[in-house]
XYZ file of C-alpha atoms in Angstrom:
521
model
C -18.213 -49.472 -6.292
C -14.860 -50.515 -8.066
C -15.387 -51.754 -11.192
C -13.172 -54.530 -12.611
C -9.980 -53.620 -15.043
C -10.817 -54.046 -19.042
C -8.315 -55.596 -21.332
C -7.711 -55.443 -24.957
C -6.278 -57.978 -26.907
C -3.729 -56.458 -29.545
C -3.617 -58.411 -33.239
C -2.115 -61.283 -32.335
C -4.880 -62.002 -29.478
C -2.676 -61.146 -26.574
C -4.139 -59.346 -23.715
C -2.820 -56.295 -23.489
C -2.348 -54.499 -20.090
C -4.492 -50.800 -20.190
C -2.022 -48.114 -19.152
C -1.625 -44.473 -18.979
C 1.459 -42.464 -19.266
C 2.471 -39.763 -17.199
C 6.190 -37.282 -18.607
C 7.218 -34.711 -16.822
C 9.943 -31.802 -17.963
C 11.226 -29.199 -15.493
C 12.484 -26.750 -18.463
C 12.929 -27.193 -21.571
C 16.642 -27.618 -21.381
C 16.761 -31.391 -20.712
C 17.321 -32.788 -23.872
C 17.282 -36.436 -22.714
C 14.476 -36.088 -20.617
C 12.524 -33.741 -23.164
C 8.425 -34.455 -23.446
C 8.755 -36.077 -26.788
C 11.906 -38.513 -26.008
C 10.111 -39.346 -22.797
C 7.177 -40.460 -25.025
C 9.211 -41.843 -27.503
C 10.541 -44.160 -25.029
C 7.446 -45.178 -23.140
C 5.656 -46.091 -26.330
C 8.376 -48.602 -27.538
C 8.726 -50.102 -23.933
C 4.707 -50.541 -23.631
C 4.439 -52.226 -26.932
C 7.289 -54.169 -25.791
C 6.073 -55.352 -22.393
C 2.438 -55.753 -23.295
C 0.668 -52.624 -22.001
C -1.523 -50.531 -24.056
C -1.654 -46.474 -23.223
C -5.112 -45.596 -23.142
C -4.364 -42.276 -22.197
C -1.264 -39.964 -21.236
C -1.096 -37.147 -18.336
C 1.704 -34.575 -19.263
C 2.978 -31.368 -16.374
C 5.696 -29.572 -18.525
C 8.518 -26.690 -16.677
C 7.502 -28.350 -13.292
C 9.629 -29.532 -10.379
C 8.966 -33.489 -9.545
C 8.761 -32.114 -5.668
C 5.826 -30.499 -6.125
C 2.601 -32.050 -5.521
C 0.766 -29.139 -6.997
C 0.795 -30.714 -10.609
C -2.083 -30.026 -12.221
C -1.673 -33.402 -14.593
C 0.029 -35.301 -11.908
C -3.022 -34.513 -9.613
C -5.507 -35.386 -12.355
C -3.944 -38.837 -12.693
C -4.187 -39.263 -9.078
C -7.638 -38.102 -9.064
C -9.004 -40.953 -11.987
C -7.655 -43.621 -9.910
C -10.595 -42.924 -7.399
C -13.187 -41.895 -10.400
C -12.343 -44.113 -13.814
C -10.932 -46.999 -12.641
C -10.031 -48.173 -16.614
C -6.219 -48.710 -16.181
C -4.194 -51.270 -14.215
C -0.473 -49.363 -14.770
C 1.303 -46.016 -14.600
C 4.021 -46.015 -17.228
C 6.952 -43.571 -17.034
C 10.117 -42.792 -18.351
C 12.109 -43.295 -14.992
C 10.646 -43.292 -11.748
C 12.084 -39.429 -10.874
C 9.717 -38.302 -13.925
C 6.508 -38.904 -11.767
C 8.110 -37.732 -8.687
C 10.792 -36.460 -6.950
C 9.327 -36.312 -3.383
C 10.831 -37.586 -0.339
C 10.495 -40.892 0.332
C 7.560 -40.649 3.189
C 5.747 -38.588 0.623
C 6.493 -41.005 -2.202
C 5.280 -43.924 -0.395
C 1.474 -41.984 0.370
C 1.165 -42.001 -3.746
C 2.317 -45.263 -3.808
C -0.006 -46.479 -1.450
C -3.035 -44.645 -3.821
C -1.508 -46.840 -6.634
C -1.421 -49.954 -4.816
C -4.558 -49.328 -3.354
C -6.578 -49.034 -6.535
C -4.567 -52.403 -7.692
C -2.768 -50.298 -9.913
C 1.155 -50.159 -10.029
C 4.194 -47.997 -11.638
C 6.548 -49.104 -14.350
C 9.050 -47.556 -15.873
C 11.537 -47.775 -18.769
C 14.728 -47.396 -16.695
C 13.611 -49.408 -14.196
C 10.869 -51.745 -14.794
C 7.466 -52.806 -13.229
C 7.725 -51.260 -9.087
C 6.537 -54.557 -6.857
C 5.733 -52.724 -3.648
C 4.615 -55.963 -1.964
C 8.407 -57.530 -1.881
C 10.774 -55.826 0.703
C 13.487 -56.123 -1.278
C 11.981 -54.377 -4.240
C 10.318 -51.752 -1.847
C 13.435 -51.109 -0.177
C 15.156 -50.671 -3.311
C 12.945 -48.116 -4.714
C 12.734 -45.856 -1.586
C 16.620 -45.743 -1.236
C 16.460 -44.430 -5.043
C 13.742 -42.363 -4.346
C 15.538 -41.123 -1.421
C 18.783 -40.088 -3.845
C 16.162 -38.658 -6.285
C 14.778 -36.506 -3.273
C 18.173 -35.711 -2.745
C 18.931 -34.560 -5.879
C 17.354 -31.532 -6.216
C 19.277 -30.024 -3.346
C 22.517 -31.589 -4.195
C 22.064 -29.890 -7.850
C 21.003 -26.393 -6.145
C 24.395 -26.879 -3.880
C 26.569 -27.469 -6.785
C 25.099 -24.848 -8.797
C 25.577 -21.753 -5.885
C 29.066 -23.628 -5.232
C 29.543 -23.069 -9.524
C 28.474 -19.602 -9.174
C 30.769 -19.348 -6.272
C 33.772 -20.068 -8.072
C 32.678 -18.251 -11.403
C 32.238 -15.284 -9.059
C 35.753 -15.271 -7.009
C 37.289 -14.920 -10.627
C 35.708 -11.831 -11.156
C 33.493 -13.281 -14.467
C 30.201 -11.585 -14.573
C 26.779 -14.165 -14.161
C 24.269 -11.395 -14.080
C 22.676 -8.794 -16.660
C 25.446 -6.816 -18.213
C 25.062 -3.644 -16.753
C 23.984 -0.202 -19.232
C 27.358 1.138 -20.392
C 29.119 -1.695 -20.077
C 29.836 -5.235 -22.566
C 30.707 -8.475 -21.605
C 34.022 -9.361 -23.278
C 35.289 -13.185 -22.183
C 32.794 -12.757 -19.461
C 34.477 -9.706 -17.918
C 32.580 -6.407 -18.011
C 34.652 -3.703 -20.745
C 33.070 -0.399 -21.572
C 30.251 -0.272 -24.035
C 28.551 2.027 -26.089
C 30.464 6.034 -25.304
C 26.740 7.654 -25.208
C 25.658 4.582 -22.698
C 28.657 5.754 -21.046
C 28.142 9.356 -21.413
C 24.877 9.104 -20.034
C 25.550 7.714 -16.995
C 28.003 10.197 -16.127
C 25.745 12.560 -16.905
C 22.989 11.127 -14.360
C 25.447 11.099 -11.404
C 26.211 14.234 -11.949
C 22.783 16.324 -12.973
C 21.529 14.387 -9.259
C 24.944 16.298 -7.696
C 23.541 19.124 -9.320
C 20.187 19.007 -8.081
C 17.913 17.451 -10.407
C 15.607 14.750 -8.866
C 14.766 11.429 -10.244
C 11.747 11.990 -12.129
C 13.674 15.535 -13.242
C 16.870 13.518 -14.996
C 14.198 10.837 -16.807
C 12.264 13.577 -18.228
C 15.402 15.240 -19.533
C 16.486 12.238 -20.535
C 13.432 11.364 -22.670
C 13.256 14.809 -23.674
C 16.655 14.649 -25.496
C 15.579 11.621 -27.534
C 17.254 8.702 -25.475
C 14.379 6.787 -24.560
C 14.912 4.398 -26.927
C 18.127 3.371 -24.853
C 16.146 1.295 -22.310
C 13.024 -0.661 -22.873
C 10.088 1.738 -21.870
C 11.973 5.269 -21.866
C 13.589 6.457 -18.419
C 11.782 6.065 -15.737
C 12.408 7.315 -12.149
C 13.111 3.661 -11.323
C 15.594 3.269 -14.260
C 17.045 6.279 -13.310
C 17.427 4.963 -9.241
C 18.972 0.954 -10.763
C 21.922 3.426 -12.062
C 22.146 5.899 -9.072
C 22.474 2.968 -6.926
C 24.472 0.337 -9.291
C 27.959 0.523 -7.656
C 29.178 -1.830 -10.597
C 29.650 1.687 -12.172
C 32.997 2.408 -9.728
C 34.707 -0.885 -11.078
C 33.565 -3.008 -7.892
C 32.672 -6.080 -8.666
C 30.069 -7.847 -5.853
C 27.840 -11.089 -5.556
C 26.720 -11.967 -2.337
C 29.867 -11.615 0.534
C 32.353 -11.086 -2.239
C 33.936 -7.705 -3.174
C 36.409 -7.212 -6.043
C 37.427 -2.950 -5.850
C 39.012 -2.613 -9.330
C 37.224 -5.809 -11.052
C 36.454 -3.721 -14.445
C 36.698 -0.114 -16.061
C 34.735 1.901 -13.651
C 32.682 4.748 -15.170
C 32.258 6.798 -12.464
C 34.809 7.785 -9.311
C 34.268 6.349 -5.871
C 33.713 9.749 -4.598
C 30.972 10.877 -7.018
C 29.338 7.533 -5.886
C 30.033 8.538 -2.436
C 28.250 11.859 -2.961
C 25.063 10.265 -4.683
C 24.742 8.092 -1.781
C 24.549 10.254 0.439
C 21.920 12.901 -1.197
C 20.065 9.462 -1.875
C 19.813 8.978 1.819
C 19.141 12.772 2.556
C 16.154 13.045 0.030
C 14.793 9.435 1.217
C 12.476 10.704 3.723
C 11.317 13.904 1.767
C 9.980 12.869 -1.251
C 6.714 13.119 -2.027
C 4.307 10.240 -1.428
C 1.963 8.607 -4.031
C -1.512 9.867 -4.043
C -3.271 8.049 -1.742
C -0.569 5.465 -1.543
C -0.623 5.139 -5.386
C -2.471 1.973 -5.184
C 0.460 -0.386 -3.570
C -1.588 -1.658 -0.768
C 1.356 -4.171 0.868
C 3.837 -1.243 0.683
C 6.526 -2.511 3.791
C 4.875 -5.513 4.474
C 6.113 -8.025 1.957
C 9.736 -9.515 1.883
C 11.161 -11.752 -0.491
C 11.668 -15.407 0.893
C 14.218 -15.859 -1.328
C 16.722 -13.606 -0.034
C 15.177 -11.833 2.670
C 15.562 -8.055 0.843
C 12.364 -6.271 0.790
C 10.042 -6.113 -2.110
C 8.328 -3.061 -3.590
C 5.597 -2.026 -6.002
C 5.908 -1.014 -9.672
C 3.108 -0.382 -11.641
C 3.325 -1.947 -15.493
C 0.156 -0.871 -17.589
C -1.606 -0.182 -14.560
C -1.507 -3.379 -12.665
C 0.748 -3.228 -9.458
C 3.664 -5.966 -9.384
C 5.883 -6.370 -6.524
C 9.673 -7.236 -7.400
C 12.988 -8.087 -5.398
C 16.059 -6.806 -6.760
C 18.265 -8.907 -4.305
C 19.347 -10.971 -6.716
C 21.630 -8.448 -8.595
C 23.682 -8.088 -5.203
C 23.202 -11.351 -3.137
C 23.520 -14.054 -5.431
C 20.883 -16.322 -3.463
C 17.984 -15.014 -5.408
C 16.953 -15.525 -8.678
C 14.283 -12.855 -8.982
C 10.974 -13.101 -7.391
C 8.143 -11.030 -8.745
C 4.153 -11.360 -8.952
C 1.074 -9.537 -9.427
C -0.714 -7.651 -6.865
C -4.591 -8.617 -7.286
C -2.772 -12.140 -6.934
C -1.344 -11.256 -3.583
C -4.414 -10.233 -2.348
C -6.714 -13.045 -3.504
C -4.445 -15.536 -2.303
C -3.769 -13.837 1.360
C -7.542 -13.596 1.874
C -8.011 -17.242 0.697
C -5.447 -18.245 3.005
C -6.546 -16.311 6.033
C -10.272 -16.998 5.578
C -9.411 -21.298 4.949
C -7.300 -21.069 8.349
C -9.682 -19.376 10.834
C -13.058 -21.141 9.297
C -12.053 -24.622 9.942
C -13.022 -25.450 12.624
C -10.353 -28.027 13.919
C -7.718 -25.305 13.697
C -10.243 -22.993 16.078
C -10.595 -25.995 18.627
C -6.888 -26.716 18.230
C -6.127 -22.732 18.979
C -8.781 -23.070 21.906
C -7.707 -26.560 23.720
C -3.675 -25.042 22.815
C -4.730 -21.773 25.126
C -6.747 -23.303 28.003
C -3.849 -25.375 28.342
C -1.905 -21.989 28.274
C -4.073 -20.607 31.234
C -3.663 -24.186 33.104
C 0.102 -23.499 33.099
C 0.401 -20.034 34.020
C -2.975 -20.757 36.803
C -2.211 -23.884 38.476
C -4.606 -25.126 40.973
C -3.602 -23.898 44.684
C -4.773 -23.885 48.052
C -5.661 -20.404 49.358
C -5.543 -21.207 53.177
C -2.134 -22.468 52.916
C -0.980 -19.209 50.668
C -2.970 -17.438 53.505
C -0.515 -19.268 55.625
C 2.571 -18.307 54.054
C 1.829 -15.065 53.875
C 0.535 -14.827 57.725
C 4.400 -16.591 57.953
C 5.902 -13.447 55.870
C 3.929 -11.054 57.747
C 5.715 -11.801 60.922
C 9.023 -11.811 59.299
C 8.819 -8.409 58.030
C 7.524 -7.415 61.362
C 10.624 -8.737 63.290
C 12.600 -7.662 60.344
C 11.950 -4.265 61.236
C 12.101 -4.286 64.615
C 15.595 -5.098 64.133
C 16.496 -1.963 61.875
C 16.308 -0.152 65.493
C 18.472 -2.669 67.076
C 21.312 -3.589 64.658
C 24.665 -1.411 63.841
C 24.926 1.275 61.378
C 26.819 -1.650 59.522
C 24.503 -4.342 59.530
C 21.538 -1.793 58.137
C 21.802 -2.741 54.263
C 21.487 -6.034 54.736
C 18.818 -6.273 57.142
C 17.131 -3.858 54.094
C 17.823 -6.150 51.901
C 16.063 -8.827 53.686
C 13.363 -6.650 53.633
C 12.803 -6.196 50.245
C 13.088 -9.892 49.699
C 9.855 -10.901 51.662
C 8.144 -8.078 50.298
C 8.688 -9.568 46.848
C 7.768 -12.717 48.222
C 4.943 -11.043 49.442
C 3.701 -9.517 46.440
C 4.061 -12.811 44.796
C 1.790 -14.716 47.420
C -0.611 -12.170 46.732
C -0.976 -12.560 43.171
C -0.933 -16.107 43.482
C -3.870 -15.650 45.814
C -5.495 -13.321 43.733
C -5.698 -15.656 41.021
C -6.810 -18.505 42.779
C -9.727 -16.764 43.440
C -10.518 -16.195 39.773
C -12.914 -19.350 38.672
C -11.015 -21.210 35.819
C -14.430 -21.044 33.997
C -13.964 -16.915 34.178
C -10.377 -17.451 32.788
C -11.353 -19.973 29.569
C -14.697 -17.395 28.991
C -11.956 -14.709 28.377
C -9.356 -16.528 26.441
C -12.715 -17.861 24.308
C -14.006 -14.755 23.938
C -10.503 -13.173 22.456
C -10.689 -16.572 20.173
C -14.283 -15.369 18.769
C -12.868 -11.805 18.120
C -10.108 -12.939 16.488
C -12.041 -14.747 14.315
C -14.199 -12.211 13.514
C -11.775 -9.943 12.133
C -9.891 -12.370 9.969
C -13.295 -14.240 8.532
C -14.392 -10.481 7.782
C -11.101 -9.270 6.286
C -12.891 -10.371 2.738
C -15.990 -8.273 3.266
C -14.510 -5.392 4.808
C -11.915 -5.250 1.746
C -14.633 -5.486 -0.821
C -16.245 -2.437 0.882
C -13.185 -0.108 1.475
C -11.054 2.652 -1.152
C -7.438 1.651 -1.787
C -6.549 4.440 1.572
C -9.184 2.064 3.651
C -8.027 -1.056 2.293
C -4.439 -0.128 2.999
C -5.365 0.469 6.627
C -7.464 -3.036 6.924
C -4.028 -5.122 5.600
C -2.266 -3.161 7.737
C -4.739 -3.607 11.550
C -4.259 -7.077 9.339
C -1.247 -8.448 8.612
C 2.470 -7.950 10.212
C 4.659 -9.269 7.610
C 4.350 -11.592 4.513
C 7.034 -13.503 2.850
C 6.625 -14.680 -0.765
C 8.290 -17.143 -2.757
C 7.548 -16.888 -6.818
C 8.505 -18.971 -10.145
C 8.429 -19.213 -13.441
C 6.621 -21.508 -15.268
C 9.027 -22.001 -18.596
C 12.037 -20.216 -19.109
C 11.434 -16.707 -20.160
C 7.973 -16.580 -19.411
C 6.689 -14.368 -15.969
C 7.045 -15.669 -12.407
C 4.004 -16.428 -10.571
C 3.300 -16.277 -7.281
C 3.989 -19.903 -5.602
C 3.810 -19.547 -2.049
C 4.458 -18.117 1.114
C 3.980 -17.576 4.605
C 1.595 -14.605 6.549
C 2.279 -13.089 9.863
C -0.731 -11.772 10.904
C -1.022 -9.324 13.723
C -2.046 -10.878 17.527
C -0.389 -8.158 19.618
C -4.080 -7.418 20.924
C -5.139 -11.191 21.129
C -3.674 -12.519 24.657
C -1.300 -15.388 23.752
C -1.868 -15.726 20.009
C 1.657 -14.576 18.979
C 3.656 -17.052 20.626
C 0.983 -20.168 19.160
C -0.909 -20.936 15.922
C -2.186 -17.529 14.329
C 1.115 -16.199 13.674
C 2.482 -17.802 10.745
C -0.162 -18.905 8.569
C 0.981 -20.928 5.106
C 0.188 -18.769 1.607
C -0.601 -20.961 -0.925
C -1.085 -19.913 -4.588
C -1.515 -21.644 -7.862
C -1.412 -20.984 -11.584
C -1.445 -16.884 -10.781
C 1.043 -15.711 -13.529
C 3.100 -12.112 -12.896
């Protein structure tokens, strides 16, 4: 039962409106829309409009598009369970959201509904119930929708420009310094050393070979945690080192001071690709258990596995090269949880399974139609007599005619072959058919409901082998929470393998959504 608002009168007697706040701050690099200006702001307008904040709800280094807020979704939650406050106060209606407008207007409608409603400082109390005012506010809600694209447009367009001008945007590469934001050559032993990597690998030495020496020699305090054979591979394969400058489809040959020739690179390449397929493996797979299987949504380039104090990561490195990517990385154990989760919430609900079913009976009523057998007996008693008299004729016709009277020939017995079928499958009952596609239904759920339990159960070499009977593909989409913190897995999407499930790979089980929240890399 919905209890009735509460009011407090302030000193004077007044009757002050109850309230609560929400502020929002994608990064900590808007000033004017900071967490404390925001509050600064609200406060003064409350007091000045006769409100009274009872209590404030506060999402910081979050997008407004996102309906994943954990404060946002609070807020929206006490309108159904407190029912104390009569008005949502922000700074500017973009702070609580920036969704699009048919998505806006659902949270409105929660507002409304509860006989609450929005007001902000830059705009005042919201009246949905007046067109005007309603129309108003989705057209700027559309533009604040808007925004967010608009602002990633203009800043790959800014990058763009920065980038046709040869000015390094990325990390300045190990024997190199940024001078006016072009790349000049650093430190001589930075430099040294990387000569002396492309050519020990010319010489022979292998990856984990050159780190060791490396290390050995007392240079691992040049990069964070010593040389590693991945370290050693970012240089191999860094052709900033020949003086070409690239982001995305643009190539500068000459950009900068190269440190190495184009035909030493040439040769590294090459013994790269040679040794790519004779390495030797990780024990047992070394632990990576989506090793192939995950790509970066981002960009598209694949992702692999690193391990960092023992807990496997996955990483892109696209974003050094193809400008569209600004990193994507994430844990693992968080992977895992949240592919499991997903599958396990998509094939146990029920309406999905009776959407999947109804979807492929309709399947088999297209491909089975109904059909009478005595006429198909018909036609092909009609064929029969054709190809009869169509042979016949082979005796009587000229040595010119012959190829196409075989070509008749071969056209009824197509036709033939066809009628058959047809016939054939007329005789199947359609209860027969809908048994079998319901049957390949209940196995498919029985692998995906048991991918949990069978995981649980399994080594890392067994588990590898279950993601893999599993899954087809998964891309992943991470973030980071506040500038310079870790990215955390946000989402995704799972291809999950159906090649052995009738129709399932053209319909529903194919692309399943990966959700993930507040999993940190």
């Amino acid at each position: 039962m919905v209890t009735k608002h509460r009011t407090k009168p302030d000193d004077d007697g007044q009757v002050l409106i109850p309230a609560v706040a929400y502020v929002r701050c994608s990064s900590d690099q808007q000033i004017d829309a900071s967490i404390p200006a925001q509050k600064a702001s609200i406060e003064k307008w409350a007091g000045d409009n006769g409100y009274t904040i009872i209590r404030w709800y506060i999402d910081e280094g979050i997008s407004g598009w996102k309906d994943d807020r954990e404060q946002f979704q609070r807020l929206i939650t006490d309108l159904e369970k407190r029912h104390d406050f009569k008005a949502v106060l922000c700074w500017h209606t973009n702070r609580f959201s920036r969704f699009p407008v048919l998505e806006a207007n659902h949270y409105w409608y929660l507002l409304d509904r509860a006989g609450v409603h929005l007001a902000t400082v830059a705009q005042g109390r919201q009246d949905w119930q007046d067109i005007g005012s309603w129309l108003k506010a989705s057209i700027e809600q559309h533009g604040d929708a808007q925004h967010r694209f608009k602002l990633s447009a203009d800043v790959k367009r800014g990058k763009r420009a920065v980038a046709e001008r040869g000015e390094w945007q990325s990390k300045t590469p190990f024997g190199y310094v940024l001078v006016d934001r072009r790349l000049q050559l650093g430190d001589p032993l930075q430099v040294q050393i990387v000569r002396r990597m492309f050519q020990d690998y010319i010489d022979g030495h292998s990856l984990r070979s050159i780190a060791v020496r490396l290390n050995a020699d007392g240079y691992s305090g040049l990069t964070e945690n010593g040389w590693t054979v991945t370290t050693v591979r970012e240089k191999l394969t860094n052709i900033t080192y020949i003086g070409m400058y690239r982001w995305a489809d643009i190539e500068i040959p000459g950009n900068h001071p190269a440190i190495i020739d184009a035909e030493t690179w040439a040769q590294v390449q090459l013994r790269l690709g040679e040794r790519k397929h004779r390495t030797t493996p990780h024990t047992n797979g070394g632990g990576f258990l989506f090793s192939g299987l995950v790509g970066c949504g981002k960009c598209e380039s694949a992702m692999t596995g690193f391990a960092d104090d023992g807990t496997v990561h996955y990483r892109c490195h696209g974003h050094a090269t193809k400008g569209s990517c600004d990193r994507n990385s994430f844990k693992q154990d968080d992977l895992l949880a949240c592919v499991v989760d997903t599958i396990e919430q998509h094939w146990m609900n029920p309406k999905i399974v009776s959407r999947l079913r109804s979807m492929l009976h309709e399947l088999v009523d297209a491909e089975h139609p109904k059909v009478d057998a005595m006429q198909l007996e018909g036609q092909l008693a009609t064929l029969d007599a054709k190809l009869t008299k169509a042979k016949k004729r082979l005796i009587e016709v000229d040595a010119d005619m012959l190829p196409d009277v075989q070509d008749a020939i071969r056209a009824l017995r197509s036709q033939r072959e066809q009628l058959e079928a047809a016939l054939k499958a007329s005789s199947t009952p359609r209860s027969a058919l809908f048994a079998d596609v319901d049957e390949r239904i209940n196995t498919a759920a029985s692998l995906f409901c048991g991918l949990r339990q069978e995981l649980a159960s399994a080594d890392e070499v067994q588990q590898r082998e279950v993601i893999r009977q599993t899954i087809n593909r998964i891309e992943a989409w991470s973030e980071r929470t506040l500038p310079r913190k870790r990215y955390r897995l946000d989402h995704g999407n799972i291809e999950l393998r159906t090649d052995n499930l009738f129709a399932l790979p053209s319909l529903l089980g194919i692309w399943t959504k990966l959700t993930a929240k507040s999993r940190t890399a």
